[in-house]
CSV table of C-alpha atoms in Angstrom, one decimal:
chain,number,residue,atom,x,y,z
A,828,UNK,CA,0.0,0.0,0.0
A,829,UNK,CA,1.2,3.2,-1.1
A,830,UNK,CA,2.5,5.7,2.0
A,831,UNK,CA,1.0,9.0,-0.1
A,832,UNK,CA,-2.2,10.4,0.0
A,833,UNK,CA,-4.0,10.8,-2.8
A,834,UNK,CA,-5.6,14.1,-3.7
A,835,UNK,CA,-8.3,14.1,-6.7
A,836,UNK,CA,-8.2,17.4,-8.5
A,837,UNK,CA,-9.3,18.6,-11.9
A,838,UNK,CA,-9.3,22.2,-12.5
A,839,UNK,CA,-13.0,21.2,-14.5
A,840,UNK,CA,-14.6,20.7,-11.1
A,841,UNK,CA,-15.0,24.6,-10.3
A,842,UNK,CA,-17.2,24.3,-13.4
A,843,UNK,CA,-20.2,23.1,-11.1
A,844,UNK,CA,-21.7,26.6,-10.6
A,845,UNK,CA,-25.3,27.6,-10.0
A,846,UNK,CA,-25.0,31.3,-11.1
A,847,UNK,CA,-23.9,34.5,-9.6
A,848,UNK,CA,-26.2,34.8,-6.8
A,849,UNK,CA,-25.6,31.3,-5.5
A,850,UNK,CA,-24.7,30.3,-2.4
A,851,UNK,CA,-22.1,27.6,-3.5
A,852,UNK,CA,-19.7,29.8,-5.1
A,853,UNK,CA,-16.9,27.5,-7.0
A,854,UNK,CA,-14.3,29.9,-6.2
A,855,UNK,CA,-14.1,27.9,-2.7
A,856,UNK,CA,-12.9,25.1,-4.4
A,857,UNK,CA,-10.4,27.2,-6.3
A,858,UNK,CA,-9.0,29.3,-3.9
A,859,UNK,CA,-8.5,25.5,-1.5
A,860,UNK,CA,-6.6,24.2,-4.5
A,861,UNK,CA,-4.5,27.6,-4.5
A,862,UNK,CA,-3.8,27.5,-0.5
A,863,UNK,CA,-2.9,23.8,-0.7
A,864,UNK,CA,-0.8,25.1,-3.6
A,865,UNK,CA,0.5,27.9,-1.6
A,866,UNK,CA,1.7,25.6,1.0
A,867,UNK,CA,3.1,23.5,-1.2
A,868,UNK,CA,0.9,20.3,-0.1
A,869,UNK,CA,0.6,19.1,-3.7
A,870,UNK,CA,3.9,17.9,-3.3
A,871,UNK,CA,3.4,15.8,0.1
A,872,UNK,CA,0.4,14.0,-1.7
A,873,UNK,CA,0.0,12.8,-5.4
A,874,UNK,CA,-2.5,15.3,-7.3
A,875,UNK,CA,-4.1,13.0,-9.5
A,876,UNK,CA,-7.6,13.0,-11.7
A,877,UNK,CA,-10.3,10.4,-12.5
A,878,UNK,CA,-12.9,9.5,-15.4
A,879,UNK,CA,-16.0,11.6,-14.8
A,880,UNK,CA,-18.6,8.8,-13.9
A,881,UNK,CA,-20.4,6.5,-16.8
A,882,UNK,CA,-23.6,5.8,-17.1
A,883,UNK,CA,-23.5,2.4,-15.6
A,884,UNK,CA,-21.3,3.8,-12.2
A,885,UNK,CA,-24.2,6.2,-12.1
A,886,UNK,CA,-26.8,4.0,-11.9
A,887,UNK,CA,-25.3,1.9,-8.9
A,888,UNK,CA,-27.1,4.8,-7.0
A,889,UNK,CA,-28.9,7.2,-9.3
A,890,UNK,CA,-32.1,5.9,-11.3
A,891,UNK,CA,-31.5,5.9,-15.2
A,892,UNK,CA,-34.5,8.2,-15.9
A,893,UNK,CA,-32.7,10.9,-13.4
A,894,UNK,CA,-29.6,10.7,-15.3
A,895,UNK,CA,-31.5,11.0,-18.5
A,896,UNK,CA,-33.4,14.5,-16.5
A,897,UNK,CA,-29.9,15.5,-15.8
A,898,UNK,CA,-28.5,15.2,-19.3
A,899,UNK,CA,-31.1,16.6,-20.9
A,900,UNK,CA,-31.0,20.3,-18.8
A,901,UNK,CA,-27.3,19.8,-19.0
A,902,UNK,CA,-27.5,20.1,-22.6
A,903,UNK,CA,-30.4,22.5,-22.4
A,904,UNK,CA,-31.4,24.3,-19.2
A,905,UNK,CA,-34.4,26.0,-20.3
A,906,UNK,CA,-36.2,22.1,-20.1
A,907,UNK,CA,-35.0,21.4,-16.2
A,908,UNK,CA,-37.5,19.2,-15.4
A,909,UNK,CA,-38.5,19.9,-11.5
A,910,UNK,CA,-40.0,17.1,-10.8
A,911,UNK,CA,-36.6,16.0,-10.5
A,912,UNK,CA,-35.4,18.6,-8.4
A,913,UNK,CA,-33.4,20.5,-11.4
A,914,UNK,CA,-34.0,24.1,-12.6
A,915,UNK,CA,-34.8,24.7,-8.6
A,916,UNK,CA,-33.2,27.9,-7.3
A,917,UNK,CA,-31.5,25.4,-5.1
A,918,UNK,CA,-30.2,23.4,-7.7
A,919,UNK,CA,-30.4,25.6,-11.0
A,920,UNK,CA,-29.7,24.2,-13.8
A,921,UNK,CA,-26.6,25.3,-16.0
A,922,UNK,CA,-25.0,24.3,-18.9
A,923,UNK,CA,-22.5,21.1,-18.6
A,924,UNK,CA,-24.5,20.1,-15.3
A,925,UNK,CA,-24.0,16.9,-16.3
A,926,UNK,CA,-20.0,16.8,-17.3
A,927,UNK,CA,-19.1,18.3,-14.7
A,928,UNK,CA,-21.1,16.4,-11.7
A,929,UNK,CA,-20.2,12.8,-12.8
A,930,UNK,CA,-16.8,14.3,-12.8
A,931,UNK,CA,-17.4,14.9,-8.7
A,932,UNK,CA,-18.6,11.9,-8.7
A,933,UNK,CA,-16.0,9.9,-10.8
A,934,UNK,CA,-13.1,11.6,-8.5
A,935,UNK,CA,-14.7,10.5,-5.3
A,936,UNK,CA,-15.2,7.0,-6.9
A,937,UNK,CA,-11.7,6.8,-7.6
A,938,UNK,CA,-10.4,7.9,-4.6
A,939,UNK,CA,-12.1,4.8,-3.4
A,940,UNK,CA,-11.4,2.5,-5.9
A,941,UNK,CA,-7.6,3.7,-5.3
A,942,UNK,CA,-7.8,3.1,-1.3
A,943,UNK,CA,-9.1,0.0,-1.8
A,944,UNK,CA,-6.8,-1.7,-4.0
A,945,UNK,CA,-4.2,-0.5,-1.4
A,946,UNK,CA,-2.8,2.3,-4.0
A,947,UNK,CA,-3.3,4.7,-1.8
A,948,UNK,CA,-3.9,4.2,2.2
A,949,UNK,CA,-5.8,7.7,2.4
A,950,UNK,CA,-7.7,10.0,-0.7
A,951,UNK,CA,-9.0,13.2,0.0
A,952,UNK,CA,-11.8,14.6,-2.9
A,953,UNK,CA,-13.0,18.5,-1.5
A,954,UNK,CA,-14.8,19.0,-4.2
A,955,UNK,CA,-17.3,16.3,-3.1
A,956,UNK,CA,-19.4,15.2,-0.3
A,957,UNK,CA,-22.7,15.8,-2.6
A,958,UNK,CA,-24.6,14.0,0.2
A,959,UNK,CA,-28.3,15.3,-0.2
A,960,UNK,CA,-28.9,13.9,-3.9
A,961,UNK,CA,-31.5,10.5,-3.9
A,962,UNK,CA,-31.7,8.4,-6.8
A,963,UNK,CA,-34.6,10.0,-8.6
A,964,UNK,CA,-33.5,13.5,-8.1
A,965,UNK,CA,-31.4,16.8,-6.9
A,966,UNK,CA,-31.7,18.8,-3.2
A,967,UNK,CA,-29.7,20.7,-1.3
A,968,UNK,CA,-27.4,21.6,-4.2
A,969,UNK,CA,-26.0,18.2,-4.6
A,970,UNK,CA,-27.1,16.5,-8.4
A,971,UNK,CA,-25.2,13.5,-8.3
A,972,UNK,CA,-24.3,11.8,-4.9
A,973,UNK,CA,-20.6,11.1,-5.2
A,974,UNK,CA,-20.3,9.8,-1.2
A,975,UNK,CA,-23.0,6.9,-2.1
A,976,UNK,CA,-21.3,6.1,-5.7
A,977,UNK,CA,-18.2,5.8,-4.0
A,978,UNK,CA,-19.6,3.4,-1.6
A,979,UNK,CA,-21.6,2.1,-3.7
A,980,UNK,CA,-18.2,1.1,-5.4
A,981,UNK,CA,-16.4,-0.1,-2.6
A,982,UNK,CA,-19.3,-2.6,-2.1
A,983,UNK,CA,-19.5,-3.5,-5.9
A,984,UNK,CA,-15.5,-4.5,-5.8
A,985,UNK,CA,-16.2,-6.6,-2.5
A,986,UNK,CA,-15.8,-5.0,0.5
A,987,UNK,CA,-17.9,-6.0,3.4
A,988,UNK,CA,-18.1,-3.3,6.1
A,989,UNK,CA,-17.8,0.3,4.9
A,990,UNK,CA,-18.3,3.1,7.5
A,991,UNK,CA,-19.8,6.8,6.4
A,992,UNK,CA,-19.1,9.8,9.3
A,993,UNK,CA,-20.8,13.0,7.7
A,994,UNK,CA,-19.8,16.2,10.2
A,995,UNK,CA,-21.7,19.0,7.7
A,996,UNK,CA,-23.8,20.8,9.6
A,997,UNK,CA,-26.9,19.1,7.5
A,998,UNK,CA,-28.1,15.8,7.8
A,999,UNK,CA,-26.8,13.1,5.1
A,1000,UNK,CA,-30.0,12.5,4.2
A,1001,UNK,CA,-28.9,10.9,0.7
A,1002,UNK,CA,-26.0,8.5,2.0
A,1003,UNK,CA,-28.4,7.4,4.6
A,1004,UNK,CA,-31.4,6.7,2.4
A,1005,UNK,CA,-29.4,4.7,-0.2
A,1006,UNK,CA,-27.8,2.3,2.2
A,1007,UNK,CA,-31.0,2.4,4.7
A,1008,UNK,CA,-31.3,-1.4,4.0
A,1009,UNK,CA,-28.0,-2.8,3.6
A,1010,UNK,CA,-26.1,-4.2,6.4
A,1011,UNK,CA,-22.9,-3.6,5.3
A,1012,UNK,CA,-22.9,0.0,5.7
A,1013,UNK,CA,-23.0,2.0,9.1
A,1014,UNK,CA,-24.1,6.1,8.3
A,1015,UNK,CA,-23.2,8.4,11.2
A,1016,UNK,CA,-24.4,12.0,10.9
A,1017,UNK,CA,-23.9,14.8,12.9
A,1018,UNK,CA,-25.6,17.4,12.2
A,1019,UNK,CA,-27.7,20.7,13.2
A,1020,UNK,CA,-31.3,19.7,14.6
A,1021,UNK,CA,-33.7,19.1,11.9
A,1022,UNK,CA,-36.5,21.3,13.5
A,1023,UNK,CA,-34.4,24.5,12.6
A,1024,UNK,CA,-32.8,23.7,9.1
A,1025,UNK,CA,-32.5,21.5,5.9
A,1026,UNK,CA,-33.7,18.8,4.8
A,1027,UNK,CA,-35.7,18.6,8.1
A,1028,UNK,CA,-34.5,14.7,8.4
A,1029,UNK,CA,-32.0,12.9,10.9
A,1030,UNK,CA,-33.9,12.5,13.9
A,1031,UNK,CA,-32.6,9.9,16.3
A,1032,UNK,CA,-34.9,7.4,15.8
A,1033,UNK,CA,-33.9,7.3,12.6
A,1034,UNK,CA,-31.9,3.8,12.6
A,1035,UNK,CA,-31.8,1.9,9.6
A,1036,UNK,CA,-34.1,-0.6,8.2
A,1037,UNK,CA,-35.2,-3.8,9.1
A,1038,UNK,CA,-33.1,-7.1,9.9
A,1039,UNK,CA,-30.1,-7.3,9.7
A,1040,UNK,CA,-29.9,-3.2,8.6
A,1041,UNK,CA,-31.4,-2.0,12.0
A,1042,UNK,CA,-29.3,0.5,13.8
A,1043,UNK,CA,-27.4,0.8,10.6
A,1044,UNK,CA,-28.0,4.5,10.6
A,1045,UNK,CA,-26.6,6.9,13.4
A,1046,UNK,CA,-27.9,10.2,14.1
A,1047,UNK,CA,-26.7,12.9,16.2
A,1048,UNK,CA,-29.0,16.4,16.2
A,1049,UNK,CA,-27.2,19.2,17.7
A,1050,UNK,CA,-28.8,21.9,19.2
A,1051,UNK,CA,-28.7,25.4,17.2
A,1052,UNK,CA,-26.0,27.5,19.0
A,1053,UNK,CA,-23.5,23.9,19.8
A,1054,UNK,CA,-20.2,25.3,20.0
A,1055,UNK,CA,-16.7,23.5,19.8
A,1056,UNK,CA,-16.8,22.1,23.1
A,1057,UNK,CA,-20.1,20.6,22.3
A,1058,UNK,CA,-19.5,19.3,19.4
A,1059,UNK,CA,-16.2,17.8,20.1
A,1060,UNK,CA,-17.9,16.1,23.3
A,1061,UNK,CA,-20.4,14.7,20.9
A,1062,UNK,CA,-18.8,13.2,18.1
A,1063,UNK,CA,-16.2,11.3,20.6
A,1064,UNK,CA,-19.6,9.8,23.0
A,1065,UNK,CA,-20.6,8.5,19.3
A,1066,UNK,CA,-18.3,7.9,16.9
A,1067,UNK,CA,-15.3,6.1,18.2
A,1068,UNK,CA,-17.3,3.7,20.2
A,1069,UNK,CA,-19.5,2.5,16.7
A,1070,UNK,CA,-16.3,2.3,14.8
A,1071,UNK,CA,-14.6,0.1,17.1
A,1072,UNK,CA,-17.6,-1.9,17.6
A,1073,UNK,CA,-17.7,-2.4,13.7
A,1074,UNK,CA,-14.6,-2.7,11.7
A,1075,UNK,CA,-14.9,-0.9,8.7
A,1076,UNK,CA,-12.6,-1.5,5.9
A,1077,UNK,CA,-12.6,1.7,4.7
A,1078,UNK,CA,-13.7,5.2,6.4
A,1079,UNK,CA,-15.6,7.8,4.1
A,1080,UNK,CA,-16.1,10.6,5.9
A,1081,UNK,CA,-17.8,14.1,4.8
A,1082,UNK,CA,-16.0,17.3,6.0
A,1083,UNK,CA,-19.1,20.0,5.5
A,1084,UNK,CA,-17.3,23.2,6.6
A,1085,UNK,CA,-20.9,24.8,7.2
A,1086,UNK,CA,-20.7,23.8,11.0
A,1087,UNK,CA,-18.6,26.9,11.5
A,1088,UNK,CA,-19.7,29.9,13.0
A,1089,UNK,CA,-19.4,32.4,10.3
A,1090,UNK,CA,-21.7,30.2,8.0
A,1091,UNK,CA,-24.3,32.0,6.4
A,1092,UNK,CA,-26.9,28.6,5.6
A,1093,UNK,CA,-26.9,27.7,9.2
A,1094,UNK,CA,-26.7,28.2,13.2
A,1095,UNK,CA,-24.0,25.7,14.8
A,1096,UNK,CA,-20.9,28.0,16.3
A,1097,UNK,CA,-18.3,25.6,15.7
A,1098,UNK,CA,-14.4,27.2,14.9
A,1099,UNK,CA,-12.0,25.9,12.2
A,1100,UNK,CA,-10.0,24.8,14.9
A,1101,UNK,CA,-12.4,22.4,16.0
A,1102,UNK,CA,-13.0,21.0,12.9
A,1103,UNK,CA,-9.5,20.8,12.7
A,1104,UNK,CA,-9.5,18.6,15.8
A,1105,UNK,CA,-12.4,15.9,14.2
A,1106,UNK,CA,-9.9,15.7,10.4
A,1107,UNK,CA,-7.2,14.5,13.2
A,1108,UNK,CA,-9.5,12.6,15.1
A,1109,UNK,CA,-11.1,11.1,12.2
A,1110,UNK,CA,-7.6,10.4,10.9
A,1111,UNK,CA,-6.5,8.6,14.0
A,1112,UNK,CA,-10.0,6.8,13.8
A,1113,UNK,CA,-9.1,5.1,10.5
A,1114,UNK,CA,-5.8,4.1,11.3
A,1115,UNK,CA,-7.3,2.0,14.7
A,1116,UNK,CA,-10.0,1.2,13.3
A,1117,UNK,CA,-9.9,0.9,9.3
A,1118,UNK,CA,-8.1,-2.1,8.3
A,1119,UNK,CA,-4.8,-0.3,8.2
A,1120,UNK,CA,-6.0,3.2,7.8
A,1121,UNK,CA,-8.1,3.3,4.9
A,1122,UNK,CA,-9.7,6.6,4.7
A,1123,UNK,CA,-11.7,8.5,1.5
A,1124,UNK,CA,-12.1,12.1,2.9
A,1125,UNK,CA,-14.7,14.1,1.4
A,1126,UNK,CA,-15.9,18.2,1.5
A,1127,UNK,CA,-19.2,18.9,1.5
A,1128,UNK,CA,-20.9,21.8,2.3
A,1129,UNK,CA,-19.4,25.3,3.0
A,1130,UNK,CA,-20.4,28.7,2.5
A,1131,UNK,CA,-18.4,31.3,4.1
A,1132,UNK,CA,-16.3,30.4,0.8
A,1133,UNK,CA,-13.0,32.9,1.8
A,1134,UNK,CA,-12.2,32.7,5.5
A,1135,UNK,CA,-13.7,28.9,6.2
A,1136,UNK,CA,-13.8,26.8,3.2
A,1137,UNK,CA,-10.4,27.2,2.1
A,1138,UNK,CA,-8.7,26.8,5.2
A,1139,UNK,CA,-11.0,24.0,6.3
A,1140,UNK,CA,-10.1,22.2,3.4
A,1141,UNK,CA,-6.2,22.6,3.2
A,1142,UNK,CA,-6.2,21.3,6.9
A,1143,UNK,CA,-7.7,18.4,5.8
A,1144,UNK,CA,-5.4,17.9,2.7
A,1145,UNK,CA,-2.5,17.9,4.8
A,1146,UNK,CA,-3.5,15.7,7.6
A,1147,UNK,CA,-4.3,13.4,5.2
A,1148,UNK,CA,-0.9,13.7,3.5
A,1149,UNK,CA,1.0,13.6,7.2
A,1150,UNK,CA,1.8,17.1,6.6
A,1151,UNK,CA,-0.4,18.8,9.0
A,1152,UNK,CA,-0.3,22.4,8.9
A,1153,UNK,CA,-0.4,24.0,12.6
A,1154,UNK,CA,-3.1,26.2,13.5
A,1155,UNK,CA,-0.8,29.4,14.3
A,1156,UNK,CA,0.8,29.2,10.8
A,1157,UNK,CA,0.7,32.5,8.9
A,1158,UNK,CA,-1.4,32.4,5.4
A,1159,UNK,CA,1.0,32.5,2.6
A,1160,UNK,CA,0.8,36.5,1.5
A,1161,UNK,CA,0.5,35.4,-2.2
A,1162,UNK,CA,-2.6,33.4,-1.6
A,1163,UNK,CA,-4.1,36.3,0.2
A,1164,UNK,CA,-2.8,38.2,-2.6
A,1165,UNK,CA,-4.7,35.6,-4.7
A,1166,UNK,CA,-8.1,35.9,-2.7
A,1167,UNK,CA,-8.4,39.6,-3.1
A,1168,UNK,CA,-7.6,39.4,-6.8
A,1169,UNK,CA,-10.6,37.1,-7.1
A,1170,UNK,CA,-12.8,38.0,-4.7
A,1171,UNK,CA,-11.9,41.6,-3.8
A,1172,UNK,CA,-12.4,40.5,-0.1
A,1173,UNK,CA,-9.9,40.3,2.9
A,1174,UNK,CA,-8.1,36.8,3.4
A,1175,UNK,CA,-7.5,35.2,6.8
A,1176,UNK,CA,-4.5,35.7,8.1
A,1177,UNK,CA,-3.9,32.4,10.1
A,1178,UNK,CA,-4.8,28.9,9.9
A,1179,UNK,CA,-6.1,29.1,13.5
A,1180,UNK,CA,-9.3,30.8,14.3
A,1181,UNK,CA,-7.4,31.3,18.2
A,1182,UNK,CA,-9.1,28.8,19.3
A,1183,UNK,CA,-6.0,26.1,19.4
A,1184,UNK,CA,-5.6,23.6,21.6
A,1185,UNK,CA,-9.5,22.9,21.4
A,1186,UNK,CA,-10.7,20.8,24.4
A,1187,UNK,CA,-14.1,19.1,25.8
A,1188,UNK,CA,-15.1,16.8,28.6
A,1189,UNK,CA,-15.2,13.2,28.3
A,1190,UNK,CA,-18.9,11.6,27.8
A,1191,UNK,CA,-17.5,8.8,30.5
A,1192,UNK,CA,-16.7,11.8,32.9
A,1193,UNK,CA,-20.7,11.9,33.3
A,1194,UNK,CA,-23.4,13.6,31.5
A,1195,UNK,CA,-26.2,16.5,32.8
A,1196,UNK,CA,-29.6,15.7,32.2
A,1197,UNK,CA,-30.5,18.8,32.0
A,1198,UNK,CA,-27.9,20.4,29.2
A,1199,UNK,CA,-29.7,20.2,25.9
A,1200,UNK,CA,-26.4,18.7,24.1
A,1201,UNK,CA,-26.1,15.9,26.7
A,1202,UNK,CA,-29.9,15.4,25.8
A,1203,UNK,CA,-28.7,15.0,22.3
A,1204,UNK,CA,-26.3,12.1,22.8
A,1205,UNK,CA,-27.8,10.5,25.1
A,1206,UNK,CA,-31.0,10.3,22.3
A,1207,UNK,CA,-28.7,9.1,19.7
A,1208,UNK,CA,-27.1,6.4,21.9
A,1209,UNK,CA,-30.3,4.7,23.8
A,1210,UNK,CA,-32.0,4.7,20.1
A,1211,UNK,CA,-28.6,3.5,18.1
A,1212,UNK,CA,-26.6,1.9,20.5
A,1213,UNK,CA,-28.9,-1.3,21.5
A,1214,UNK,CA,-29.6,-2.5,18.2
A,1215,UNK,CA,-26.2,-2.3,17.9
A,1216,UNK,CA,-25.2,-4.8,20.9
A,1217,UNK,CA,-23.9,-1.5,22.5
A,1218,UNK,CA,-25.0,0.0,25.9
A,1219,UNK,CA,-26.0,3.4,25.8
C-alpha cells in the first residue's frame, strides 16, 4: 500500500456553478486548491484525476430516468425538469450540469477505488461530499451523490463493512437513504437539529431498516448554537465507540465546513480549529479502526467560501498527506494576494481561528440531564446503540 495520500483534482470541477447569486460559489474550491498550492501540499500528496462517472457507475445509486433528466438540462437548461429537483433555485440548472457532476462523482469513486486496492492508504476529494442527492432527483445543491457512488463502489468491488461519518452541519440524508437497508454499511451523521434547518431529516430514531440493517443509521442532532466544546464532546460519545464496535474496511467521511460559526446557511458556532481537531480525530479513527488506515475524505458543504472553506479544506489535505499544517501558521501573503484578486475580499491571516488547543469533557466523565447537548447524545445512543449490541 502506497504511503502517499492521494488528492483528486481537476481544474474542471469549479465548473459546477449555479450562477452569480448562489450560495455555493466555485471559487471555494479554487481558492482551496491555491492555499494547498500555496503551502506546497501538492507535493506531500500525489494530485491526481479520474474519469468523470459513466452511465453504468451512475446508476449503482442514481435511477436511469434521473440521469437521462440530468442530461437533458445539462445540454439544455431551459427544459430542467422539477420534478426532478433540477432548474430549482436550489439546484439551478446550468450548462455542462451533467459533465461536470459525474466528474465529482468519478473523483470520489476513484479515490475509493484507489484506497481499496491499497494504491493509496488515504484520498481526500473536496470538491465532493454531494450528500443530499436521492436516486430519482437533486436537493440541497447536490445532483449527483458522489459519497454513495463511491460506496456504492467499494461494495461493488467486495468489500464488506464500509463506515460513512458526515460532520456537515446538514443531515446526510442521501447517503443514509441509499444504504438504509444494507447491512454492510454504518451512516453516522452529525448534524444541526432538523427542526431549525435543511432537509428537516435525521432524527434519532432514525436507525436503519429492518433485519439485519437496523441500527445501521446513526444520528446525532445538535442543538442550534453547539459550539466547539459541544461538538467535540459529541462526536467522541458516538463515533469512536461505533467504529470500534464495527470494523470498517474503509472510512468515508464528509468534511461539511458549514458547521462553522461564520456560515451564512446555518446556526451551529463551531471554529475551524475544531473541525480541525475531528480531520485529526477522524484520521487517528481510521488508522485503529480501518483495516490499516483506509480513509476517502470528502468536503461537502461550506459557504463562508474565503475565510472557512479554504482553510478548512487545506487542513484536511494535509493531515491526510501527514503534513499537517499548525493552527498558528501565517497564510502565505500570495494566496491572500490571490483571494483579493478574485474576490476583492480580505483573506484570513492564520490557519487558526485562536481557538487552538481545542478541548471538551469526556462523555465517561458523566453527563447532565439537564444540558440540551447531553440530551442530544444521550438520544442518539439509547435509540442507536442497543440495536447495535452496544449499551447506551
Amino acid at each position: 500500500m502506497s504511503g502517499r495520500a492521494l488528492l483528486m483534482w481537476d481544474d474542471a470541477v469549479t465548473g459546477y456553478d449555479f450562477g452569480p447569486s448562489h450560495p455555493m460559489d466555485p471559487v471555494r474550491l479554487a481558492l482551496t486548491m491555491g492555499l494547498v498550492r500555496a503551502f506546497e501540499l501538492d507535493r506531500a500528496v500525489d494530485v491526481v484525476s479520474a474519469k468523470p462517472a459513466g452511465d453504468s457507475t451512475l446508476r449503482l445509486v442514481h435511477r436511469e430516468d434521473y440521469v437521462a433528466a440530468v442530461r437533458a438540462a445539462s445540454a439544455d437548461p431551459a427544459v430542467a425538469d422539477q420534478a426532478y429537483g433540477l432548474g430549482t433555485p436550489d439546484d439551478p440548472a446550468f450548462a455542462g450540469m451533467h459533465e461536470v457532476s459525474a466528474l465529482i462523482a468519478g473523483l470520489s469513486v476513484g479515490a475509493a477505488e484507489a484506497v481499496w486496492r491499497g494504491e493509496a492508504r488515504r484520498a481526500v476529494n473536496f470538491s465532493g461530499g454531494l450528500h443530499h442527492a436521492m436516486p430519482g432527483g437533486a436537493a440541497g445543491f447536490c445532483i449527483y451523490n458522489d459519497a454513495s457512488l463511491a460506496i456504492a463502489r467499494l461494495l461493488e468491488l467486495g468489500a464488506e463493512r464500509v463506515a460513512y461519518v458526515d460532520v456537515d452541519v446538514h443531515h446526510g440524508d442521501g447517503v443514509q437513504s441509499a444504504f438504509w437497508d444494507d447491512p454492510r454499511v454504518l451512516t453516522v451523521s452529525l448534524h444541526e437539529h432538523p427542526r431549525t434547518l435543511f432537509p428537516g431529516t435525521g432524527w434519532p430514531e432514525e436507525t436503519g431498516g429492518k433485519g439485519a440493517a437496523e441500527g445501521g443509521a446513526v444520528n446525532l442532532a445538535l442543538p442550534p448554537g453547539t459550539g466547539d466544546a459541544g461538538w467535540l464532546r459529541a462526536f467522541h460519545a458516538v463515533v469512536p465507540e461505533l467504529l470500534a464496535d464495527f470494523r470498517p474496511q474503509v472510512l468515508v467521511t464528509q468534511h461539511g465546513a458549514d458547521t462553522h460559526f461564520e456560515d451564512p446557511l446555518a446556526h451551529l458556532a463551531v471554529s475551524l480549529d475544531a473541525q480541525r481537531a475531528v480531520q485529526l480525530a477522524c484520521r487517528g479513527l481510521a488508522d485503529e479502526y480501518a483495516d490499516g488506515g483506509r480513509w476517502v475524505a470528502l468536503g461537502g458543504g461550506g459557504y463562508a467560501v474565503v475565510d472557512v472553506v479554504p482553510r478548512s479544506w487545506t487542513h484536511l489535505v494535509g493531515i491526510a498527506a501527514g503534513a499537517d499544517v499548525a493552527p498558528a501558521t501565517d497564510v502565505p501573503s500570495a494566496w491572500r494576494d490571490e483571494v483579493y484578486a478574485r474576490t476583492r475580499m480580505p483573506a484570513p491571516r492564520r490557519m487558526t481561528d485562536g481557538r487552538w488547543p481545542v478541548t471538551w469533557r469526556s462523555w465517561e466523565d458523566g453527563y447532565d440531564p439537564e444540558d440540551r447537548l447531553d440530551q442530544a447524545v444521550l438520544a442518539t445512543r439509547r435509540a442507536a446503540f442497543p440495536l447495535r449490541g452496544l449499551l447506551p
